[in-house]
Short mmCIF file of C-alpha atoms in Angstrom, two decimals:
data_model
loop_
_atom_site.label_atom_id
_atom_site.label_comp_id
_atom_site.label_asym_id
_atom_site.label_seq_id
_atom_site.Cartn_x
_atom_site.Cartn_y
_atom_site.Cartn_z
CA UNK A 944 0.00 0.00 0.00
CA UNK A 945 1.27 3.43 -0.78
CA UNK A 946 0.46 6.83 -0.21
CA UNK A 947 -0.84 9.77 -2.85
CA UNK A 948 2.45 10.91 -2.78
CA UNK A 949 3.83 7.26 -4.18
CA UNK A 950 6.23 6.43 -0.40
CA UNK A 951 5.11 3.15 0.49
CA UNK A 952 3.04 3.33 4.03
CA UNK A 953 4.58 1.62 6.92
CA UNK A 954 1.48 0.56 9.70
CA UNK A 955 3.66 -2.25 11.10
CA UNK A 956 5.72 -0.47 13.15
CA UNK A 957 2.96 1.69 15.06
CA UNK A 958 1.11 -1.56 15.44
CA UNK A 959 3.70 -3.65 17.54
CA UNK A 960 4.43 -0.42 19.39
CA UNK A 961 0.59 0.04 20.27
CA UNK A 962 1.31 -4.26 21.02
CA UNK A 963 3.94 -3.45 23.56
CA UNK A 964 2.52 -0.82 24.97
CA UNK A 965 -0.59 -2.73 25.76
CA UNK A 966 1.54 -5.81 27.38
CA UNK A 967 3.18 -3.56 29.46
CA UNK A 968 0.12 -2.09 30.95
CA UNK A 969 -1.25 -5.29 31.56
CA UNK A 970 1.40 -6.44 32.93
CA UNK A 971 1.92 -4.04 35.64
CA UNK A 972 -1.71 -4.55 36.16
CA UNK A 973 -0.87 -8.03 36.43
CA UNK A 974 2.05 -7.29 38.78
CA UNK A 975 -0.20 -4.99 40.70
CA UNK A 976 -2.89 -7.07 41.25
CA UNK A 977 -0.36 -9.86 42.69
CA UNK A 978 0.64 -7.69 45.05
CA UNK A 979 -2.15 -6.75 46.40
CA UNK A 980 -3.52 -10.37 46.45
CA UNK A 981 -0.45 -11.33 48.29
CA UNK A 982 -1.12 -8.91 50.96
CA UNK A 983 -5.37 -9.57 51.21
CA UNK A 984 -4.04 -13.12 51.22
CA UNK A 985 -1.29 -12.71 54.10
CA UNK A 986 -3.58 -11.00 56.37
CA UNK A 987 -6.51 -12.90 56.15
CA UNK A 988 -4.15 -16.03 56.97
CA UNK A 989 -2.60 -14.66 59.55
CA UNK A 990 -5.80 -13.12 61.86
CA UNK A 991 -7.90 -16.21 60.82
CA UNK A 992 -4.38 -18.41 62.45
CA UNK A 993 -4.14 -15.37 65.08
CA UNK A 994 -7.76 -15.37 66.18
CA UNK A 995 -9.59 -18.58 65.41
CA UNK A 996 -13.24 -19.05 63.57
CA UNK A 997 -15.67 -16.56 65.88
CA UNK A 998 -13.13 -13.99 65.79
CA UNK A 999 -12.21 -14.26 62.44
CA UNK A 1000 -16.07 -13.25 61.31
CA UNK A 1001 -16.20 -10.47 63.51
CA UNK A 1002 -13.11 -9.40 61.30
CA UNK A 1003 -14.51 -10.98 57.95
CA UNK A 1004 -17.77 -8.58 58.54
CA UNK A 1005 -15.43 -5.75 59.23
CA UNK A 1006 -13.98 -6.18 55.67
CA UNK A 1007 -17.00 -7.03 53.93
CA UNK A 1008 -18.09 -3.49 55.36
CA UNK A 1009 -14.64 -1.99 53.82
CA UNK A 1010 -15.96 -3.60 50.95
CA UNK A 1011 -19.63 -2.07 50.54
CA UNK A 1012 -17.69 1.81 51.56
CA UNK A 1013 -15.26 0.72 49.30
CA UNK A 1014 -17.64 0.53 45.95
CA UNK A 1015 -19.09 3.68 47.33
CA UNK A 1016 -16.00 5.84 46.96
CA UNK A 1017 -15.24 3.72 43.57
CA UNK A 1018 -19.11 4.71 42.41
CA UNK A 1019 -18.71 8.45 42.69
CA UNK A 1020 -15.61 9.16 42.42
CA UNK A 1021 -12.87 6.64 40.67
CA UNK A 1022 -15.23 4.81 38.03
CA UNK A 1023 -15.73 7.86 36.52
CA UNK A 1024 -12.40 8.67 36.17
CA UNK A 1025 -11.13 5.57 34.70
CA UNK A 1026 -14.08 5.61 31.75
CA UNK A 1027 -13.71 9.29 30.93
CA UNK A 1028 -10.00 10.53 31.61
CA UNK A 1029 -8.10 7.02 31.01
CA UNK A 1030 -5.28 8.07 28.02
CA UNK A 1031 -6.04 11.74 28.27
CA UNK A 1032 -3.58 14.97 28.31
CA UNK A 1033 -1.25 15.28 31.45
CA UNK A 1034 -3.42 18.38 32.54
CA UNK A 1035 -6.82 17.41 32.21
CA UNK A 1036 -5.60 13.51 33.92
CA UNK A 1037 -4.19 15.95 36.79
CA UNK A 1038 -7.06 17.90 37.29
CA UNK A 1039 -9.24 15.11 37.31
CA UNK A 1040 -7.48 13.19 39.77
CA UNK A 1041 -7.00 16.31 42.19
CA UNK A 1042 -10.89 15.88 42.22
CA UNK A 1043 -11.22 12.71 42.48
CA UNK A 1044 -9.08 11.64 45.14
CA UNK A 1045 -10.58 14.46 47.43
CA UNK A 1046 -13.79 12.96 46.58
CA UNK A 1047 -12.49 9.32 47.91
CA UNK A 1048 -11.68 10.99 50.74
CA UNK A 1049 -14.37 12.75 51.39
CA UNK A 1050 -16.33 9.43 51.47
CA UNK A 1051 -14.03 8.22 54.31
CA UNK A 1052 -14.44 10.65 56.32
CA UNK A 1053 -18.02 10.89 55.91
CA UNK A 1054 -18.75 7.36 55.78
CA UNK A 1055 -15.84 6.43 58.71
CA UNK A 1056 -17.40 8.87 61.16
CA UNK A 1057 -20.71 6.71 60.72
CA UNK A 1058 -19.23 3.38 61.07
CA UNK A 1059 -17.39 4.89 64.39
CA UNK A 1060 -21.33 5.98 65.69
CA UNK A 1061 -22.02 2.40 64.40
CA UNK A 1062 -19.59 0.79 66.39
CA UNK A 1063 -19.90 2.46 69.90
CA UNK A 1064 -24.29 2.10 69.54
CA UNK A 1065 -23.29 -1.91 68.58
CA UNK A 1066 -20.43 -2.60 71.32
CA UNK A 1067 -19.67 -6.12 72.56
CA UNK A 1068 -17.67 -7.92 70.32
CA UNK A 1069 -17.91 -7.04 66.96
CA UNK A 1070 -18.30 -2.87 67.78
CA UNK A 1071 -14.47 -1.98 68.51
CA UNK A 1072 -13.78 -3.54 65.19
CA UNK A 1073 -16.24 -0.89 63.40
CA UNK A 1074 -14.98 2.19 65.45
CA UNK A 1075 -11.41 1.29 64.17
CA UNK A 1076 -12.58 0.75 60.47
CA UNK A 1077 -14.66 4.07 60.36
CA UNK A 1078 -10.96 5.76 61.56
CA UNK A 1079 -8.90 4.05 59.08
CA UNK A 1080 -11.51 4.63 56.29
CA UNK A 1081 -10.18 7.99 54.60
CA UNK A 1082 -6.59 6.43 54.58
CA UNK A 1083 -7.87 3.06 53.24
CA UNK A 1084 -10.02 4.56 50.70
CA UNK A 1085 -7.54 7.83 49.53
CA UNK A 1086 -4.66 4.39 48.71
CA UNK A 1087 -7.63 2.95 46.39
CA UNK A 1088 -8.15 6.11 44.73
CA UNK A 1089 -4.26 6.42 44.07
CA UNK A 1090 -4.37 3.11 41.93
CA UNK A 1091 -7.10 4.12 40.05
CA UNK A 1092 -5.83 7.09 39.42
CA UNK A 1093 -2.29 5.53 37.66
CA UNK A 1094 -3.83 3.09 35.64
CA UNK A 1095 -5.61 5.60 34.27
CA UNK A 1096 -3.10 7.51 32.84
CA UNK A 1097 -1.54 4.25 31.90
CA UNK A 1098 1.06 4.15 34.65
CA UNK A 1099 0.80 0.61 36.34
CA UNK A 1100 3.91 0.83 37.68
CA UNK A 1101 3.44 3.43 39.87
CA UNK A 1102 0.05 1.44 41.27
CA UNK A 1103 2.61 -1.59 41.71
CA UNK A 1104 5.08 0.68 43.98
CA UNK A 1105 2.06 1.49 46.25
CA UNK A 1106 0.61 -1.59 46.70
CA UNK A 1107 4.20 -2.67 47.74
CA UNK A 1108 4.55 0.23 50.13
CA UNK A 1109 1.52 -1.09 51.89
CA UNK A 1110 2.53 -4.57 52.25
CA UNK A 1111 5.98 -3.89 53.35
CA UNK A 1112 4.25 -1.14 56.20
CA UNK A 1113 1.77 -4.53 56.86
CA UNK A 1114 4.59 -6.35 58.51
CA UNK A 1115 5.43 -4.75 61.22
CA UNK A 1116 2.00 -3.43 61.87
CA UNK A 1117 1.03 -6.91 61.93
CA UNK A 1118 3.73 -8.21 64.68
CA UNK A 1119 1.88 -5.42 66.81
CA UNK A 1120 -1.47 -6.36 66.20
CA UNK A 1121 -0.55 -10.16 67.39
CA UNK A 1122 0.37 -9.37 70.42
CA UNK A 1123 -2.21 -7.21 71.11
CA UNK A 1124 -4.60 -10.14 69.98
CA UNK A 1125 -7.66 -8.61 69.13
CA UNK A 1126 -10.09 -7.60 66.12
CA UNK A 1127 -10.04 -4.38 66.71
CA UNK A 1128 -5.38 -4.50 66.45
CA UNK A 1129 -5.96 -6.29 63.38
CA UNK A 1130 -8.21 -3.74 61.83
CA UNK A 1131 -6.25 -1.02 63.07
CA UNK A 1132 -3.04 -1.93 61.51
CA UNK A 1133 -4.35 -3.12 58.14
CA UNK A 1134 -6.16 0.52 57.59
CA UNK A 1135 -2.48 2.45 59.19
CA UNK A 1136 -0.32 0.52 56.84
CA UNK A 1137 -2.99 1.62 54.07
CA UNK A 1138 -2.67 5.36 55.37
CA UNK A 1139 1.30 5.08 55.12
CA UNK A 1140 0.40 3.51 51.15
CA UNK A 1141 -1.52 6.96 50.74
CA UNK A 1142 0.91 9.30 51.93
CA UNK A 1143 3.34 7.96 49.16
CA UNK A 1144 0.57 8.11 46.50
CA UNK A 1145 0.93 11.76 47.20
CA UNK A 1146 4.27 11.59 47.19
CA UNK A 1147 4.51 9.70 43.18
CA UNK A 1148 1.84 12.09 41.69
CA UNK A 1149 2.50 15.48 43.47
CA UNK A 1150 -1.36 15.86 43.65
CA UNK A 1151 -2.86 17.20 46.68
CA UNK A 1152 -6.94 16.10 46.56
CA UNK A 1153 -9.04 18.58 46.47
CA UNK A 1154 -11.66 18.07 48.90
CA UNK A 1155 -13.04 21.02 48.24
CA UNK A 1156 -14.30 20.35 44.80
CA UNK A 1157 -16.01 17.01 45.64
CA UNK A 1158 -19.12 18.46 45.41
CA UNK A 1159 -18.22 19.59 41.65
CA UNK A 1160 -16.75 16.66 41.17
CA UNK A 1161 -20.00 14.58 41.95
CA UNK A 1162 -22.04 17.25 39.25
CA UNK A 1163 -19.63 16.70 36.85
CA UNK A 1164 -19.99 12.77 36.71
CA UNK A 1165 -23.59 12.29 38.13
CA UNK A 1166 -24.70 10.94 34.59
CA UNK A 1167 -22.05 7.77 35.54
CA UNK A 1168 -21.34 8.61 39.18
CA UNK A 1169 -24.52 7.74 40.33
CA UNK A 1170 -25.46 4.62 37.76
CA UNK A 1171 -22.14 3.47 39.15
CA UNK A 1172 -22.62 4.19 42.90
CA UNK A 1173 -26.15 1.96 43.06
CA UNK A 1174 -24.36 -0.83 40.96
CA UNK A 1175 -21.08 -0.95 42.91
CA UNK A 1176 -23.20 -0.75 46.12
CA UNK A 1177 -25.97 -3.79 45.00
CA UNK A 1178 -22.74 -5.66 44.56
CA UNK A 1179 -20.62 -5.22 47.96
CA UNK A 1180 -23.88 -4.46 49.94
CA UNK A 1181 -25.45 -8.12 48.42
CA UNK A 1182 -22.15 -9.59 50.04
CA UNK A 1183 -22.71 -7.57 53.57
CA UNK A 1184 -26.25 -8.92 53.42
CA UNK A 1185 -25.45 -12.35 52.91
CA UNK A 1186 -22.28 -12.34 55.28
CA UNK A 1187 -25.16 -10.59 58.23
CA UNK A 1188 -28.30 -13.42 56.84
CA UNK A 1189 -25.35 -16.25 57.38
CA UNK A 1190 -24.21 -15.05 60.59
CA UNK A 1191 -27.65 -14.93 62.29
CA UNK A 1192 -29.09 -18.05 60.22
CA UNK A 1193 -26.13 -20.21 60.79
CA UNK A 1194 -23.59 -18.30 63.44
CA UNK A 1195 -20.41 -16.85 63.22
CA UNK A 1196 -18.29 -19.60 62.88
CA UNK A 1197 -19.91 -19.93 59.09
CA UNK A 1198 -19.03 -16.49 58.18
CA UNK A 1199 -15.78 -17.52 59.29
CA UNK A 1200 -15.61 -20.81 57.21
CA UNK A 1201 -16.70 -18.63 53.90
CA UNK A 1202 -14.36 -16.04 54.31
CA UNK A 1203 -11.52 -18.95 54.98
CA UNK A 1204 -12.40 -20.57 51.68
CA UNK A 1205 -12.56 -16.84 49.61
CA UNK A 1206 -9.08 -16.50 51.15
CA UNK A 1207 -8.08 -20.17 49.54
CA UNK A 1208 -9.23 -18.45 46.37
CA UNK A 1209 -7.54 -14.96 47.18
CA UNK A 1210 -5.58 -14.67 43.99
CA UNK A 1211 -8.90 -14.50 41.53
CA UNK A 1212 -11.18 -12.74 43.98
CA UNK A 1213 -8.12 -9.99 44.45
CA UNK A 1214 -8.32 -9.48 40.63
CA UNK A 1215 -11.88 -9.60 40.47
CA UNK A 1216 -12.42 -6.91 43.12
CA UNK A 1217 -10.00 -4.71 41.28
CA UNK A 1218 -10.95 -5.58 38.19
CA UNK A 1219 -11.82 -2.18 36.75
CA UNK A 1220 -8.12 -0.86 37.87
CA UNK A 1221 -6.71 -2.60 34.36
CA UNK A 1222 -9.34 -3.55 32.05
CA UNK A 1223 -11.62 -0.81 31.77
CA UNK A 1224 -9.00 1.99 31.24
CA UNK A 1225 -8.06 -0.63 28.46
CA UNK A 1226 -11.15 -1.46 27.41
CA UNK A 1227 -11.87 2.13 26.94
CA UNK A 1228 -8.20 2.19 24.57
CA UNK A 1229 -9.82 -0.30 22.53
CA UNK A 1230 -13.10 1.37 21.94
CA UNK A 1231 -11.44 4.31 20.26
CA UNK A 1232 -8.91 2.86 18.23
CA UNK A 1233 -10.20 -0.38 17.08
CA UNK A 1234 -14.21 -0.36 18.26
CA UNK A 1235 -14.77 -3.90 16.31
CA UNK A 1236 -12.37 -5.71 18.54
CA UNK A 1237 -13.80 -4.81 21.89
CA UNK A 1238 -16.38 -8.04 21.82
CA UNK A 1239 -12.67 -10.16 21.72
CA UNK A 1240 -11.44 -8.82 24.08
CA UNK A 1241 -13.63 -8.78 26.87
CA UNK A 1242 -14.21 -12.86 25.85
CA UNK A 1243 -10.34 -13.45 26.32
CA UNK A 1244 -10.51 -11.39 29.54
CA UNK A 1245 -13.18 -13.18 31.19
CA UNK A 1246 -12.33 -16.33 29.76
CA UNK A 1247 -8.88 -16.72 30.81
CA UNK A 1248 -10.22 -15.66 34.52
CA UNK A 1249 -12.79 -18.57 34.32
CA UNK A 1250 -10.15 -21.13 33.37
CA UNK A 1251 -7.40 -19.71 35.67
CA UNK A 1252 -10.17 -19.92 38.48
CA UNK A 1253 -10.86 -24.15 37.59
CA UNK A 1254 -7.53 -24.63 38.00
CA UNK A 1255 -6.66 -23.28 41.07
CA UNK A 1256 -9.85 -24.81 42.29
CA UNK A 1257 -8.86 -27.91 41.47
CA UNK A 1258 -5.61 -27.65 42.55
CA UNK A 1259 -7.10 -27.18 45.84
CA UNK A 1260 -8.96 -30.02 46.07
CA UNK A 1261 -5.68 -32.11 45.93
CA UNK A 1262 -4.46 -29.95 48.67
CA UNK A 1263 -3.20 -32.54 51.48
CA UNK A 1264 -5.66 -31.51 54.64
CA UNK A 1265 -1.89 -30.65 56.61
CA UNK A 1266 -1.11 -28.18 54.48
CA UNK A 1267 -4.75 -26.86 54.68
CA UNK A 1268 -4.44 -26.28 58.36
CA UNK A 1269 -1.17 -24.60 57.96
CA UNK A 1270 -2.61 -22.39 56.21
CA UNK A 1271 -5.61 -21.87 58.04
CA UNK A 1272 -5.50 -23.32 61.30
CA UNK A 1273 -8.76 -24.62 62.56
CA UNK A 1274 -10.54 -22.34 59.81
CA UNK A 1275 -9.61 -25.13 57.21
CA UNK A 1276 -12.04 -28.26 58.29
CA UNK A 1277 -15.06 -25.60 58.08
CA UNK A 1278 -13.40 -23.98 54.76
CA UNK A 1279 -12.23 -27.38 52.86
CA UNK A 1280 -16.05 -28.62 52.35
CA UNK A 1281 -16.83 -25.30 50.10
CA UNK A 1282 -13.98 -25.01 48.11
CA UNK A 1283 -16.16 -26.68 44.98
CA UNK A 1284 -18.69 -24.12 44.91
CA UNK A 1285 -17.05 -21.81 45.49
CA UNK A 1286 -14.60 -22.29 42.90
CA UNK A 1287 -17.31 -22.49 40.06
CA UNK A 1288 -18.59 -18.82 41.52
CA UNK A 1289 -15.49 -17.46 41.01
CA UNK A 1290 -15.27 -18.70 37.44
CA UNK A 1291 -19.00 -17.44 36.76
CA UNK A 1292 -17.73 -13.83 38.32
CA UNK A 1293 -14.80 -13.96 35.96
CA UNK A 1294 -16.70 -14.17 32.88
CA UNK A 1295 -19.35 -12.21 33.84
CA UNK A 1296 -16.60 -9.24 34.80
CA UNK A 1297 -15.01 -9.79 31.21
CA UNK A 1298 -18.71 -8.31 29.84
CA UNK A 1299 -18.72 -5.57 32.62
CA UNK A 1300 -15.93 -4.55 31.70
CA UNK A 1301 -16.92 -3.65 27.85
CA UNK A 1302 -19.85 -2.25 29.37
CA UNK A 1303 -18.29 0.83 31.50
CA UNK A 1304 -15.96 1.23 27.76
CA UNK A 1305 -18.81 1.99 26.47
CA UNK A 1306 -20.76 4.04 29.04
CA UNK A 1307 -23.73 1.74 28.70
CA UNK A 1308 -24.47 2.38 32.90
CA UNK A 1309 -27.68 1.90 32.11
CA UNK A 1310 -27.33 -1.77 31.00
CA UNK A 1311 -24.45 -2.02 33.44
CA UNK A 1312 -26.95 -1.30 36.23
CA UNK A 1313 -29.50 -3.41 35.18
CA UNK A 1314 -26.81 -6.82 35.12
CA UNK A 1315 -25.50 -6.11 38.55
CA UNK A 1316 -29.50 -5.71 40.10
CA UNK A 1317 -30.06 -8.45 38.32
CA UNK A 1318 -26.74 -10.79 39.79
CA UNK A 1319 -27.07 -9.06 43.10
CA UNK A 1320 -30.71 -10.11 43.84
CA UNK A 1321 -29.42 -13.49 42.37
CA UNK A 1322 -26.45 -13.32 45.07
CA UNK A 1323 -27.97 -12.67 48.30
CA UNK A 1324 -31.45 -14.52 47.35
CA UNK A 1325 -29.40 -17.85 46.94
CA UNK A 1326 -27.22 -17.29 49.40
CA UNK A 1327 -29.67 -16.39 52.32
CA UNK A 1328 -31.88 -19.30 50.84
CA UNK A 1329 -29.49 -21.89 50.67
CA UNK A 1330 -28.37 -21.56 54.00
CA UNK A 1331 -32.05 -21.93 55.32
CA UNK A 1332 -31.73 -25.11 53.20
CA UNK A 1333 -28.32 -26.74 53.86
CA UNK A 1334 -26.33 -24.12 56.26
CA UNK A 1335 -22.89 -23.12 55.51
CA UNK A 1336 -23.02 -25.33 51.91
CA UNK A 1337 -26.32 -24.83 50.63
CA UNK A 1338 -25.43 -21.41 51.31
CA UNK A 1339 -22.02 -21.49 49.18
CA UNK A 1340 -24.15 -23.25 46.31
CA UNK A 1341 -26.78 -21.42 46.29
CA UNK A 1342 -24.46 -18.36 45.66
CA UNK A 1343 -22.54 -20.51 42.75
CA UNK A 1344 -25.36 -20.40 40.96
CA UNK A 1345 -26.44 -17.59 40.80
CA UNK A 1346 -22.99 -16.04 39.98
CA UNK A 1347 -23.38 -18.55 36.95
CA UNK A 1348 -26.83 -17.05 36.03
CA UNK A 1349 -25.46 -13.54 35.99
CA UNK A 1350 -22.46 -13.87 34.17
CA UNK A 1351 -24.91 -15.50 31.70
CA UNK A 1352 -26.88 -12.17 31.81
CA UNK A 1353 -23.91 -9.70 31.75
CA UNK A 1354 -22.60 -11.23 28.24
CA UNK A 1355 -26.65 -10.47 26.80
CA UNK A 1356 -26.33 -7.05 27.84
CA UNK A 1357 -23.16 -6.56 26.51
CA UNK A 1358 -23.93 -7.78 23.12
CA UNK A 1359 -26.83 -5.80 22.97
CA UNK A 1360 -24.94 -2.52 23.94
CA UNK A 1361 -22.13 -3.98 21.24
CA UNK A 1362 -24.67 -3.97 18.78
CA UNK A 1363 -26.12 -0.57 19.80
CA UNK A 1364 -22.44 1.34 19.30
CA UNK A 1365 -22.12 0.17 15.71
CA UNK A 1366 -25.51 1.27 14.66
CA UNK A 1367 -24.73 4.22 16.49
CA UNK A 1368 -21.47 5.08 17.20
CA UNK A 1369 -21.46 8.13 19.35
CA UNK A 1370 -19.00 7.91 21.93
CA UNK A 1371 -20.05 9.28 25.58
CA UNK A 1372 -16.27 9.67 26.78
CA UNK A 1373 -15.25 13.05 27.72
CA UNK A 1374 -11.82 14.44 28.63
CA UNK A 1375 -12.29 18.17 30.07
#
């Protein structure tokens, strides 16, 4: 092929670049996300070995609240940002993220000063560990912010160094928090080594949040912002409720067990919890430079998550029960008899987040919304049911399949929405 001009047009070259650069990015996303699976992993181990099975739910509710606030400040304030500013100029990236980050932290001080009311009102047991998560909350959710906020301007590495900040700061917060030997220790020194993670996130981007701006912030984005906030929330809040519905239904000691077996799973639930970090910043890449190859994509993506997720589950089934309660002390008897269904919800989530994640490229919250109602409904309904049934199993089962039945639902909506953009190609991304 050559141009008007009669020089023969080279495309190759720009190709294996736009190659390379891709594999990088994923890769650091890669790197990033083992990180910070190493470190969930490490500290789940070590308080479920530290504490034993009652103790450990009290903690495993603590982080399943993390996890609803979590989606909250990702709703409103880093979703946004990945869809619309992901590949942009320096300045409008910057600005962006000055906004965004103060909005994250804005949540966590809001939201933490509730969950310290919520503690001292509770008390007994499981309150001390909510009064110490609602003052680690702005630290813990101002580091999550940070990541976001490199991957979207395509620098993974930079996510990488922080996560590894905050493991090496978990060690020796850890060591404290054992001898201590409570919930409320453990809590503590998982959100300070976070805060120490987002004090150096300052520190890389030379961004101070704005808190101040939150509010226009919110404006801004409330056409995705607020789509986003109800569908992150359906999805950690469905987890909260069936966590709660297990605890009364079947005790403590279940929420324990489940929690034990999500850690034996920790490197695919790490990834799928962060998901939107590396594939929707690329997803959104692929939309505007080659539209018709989004569909591929997102099938390798949650493909390769549903057959890395088999394996490791089956690889844990041949685990020898001594090196099970290594790992997990006494947790591991109660954990070992989930570990199937479990395993095939994890591979359900993976696809299913393979479609989400074309979805937020292409701004279609709408349909986005609608899947997660849909799978969260789905989540808690079998969940809570299943554990009327059959207790701690039925329970796990019951959530297998309905993970199944959304991913099923996810991949509809996407090639609907796929459909949609090539009748009617009119992006929704904006970068100002």
């Amino acid at each position: 092929m050559t141009t008007e001009s009669g020089n023969p047009q080279t495309t190759a070259p720009p190709a294996r670049s736009a190659k390379r650069a891709l594999v990088g990015r994923l890769s650091w996303g890669l790197a990033d996300q083992a990180a910070s699976s190493i470190s969930n992993f490490v500290v789940g181990i070590y308080v479920a070995r530290s504490l034993g099975v009652t103790a450990f739910g009290v903690f495993s509710l603590a982080w399943v609240t993390y996890g609803v606030v979590l989606n909250v400040s990702r709703g409103l304030a880093t979703d946004p940002l990945v869809v619309r500013f992901s590949g942009v100029s320096d300045a409008s990236w910057r600005g962006a993220v000055a906004r965004s980050t103060g909005t994250a932290l804005g949540v966590g001080a809001a939201l933490g000063a509730a969950s310290v009311v919520a503690g001292l009102a509770l008390g007994g047991r499981v309150g001390p560990a909510f009064v110490c998560l609602g003052v680690m909350l702005p630290g813990l959710l101002l580091q999550d912010a940070w990541r976001f906020s490199f991957f979207a301007a395509g620098a993974g590495r930079k996510a990488f160094v922080n996560d590894v900040v905050w493991g090496v700061a978990l060690v020796p917060a850890m060591v404290v928090a054992a001898r201590v030997d409570s919930v409320a220790a453990f809590v503590l020194a998982w959100g300070a080594s976070a805060t120490v993670a987002a004090g150096y996130g300052y520190v890389q981007s030379g961004i101070r949040p704005r808190l101040g701006e939150a509010r226009g912030w919110l404006r801004e984005q409330r056409d995705l912002g607020y789509r986003y906030l109800v569908e992150n929330v359906s999805l950690s809040g469905a987890s909260q409720l069936r966590a709660y519905g297990l605890g009364a239904i079947v005790g403590l000691g279940a929420v324990g067990a489940v929690r034990g077996a999500e850690l034996l799973m920790g490197p695919f639930l790490a990834v799928l919890m962060g998901l939107s970090l590396v594939t929707v910043p690329e997803a959104a890449r692929v939309l505007r430079r080659a539209p018709h190859r989004l569909g591929r994509f997102c099938l390798l993506l949650g493909g390769g998550q549903a057959a890395g997720a088999l394996l490791w589950g089956a690889a844990l089934l041949l685990m020898p029960d001594r090196l099970g309660e290594l790992v997990l002390g006494d947790v591991w008897h109660s954990s070992a008899r989930l570990i199937v269904p479990i395993t095939l919800g994890v591979a359900g989530a993976g696809l299913g987040t393979g479609a989400a994640a074309g979805l937020r490229a292409l701004g279609a919250a709408r349909r986005s919304l609608r899947c997660q109602l849909f799978a969260s409904a789905g989540y808690v309904g079998g969940g809570l049911g299943g554990a009327a049934v059959a207790g701690t199993v039925g329970s796990a089962w019951g959530v297998a399949a309905a993970t199944v039945s959304g991913s099923a639902v996810w991949w509809l909506q996407l090639r609907s929405a796929l459909r949609e953009h090539r009748q009617n190609p009119i992006p929704e991304v904006r970068t100002s």
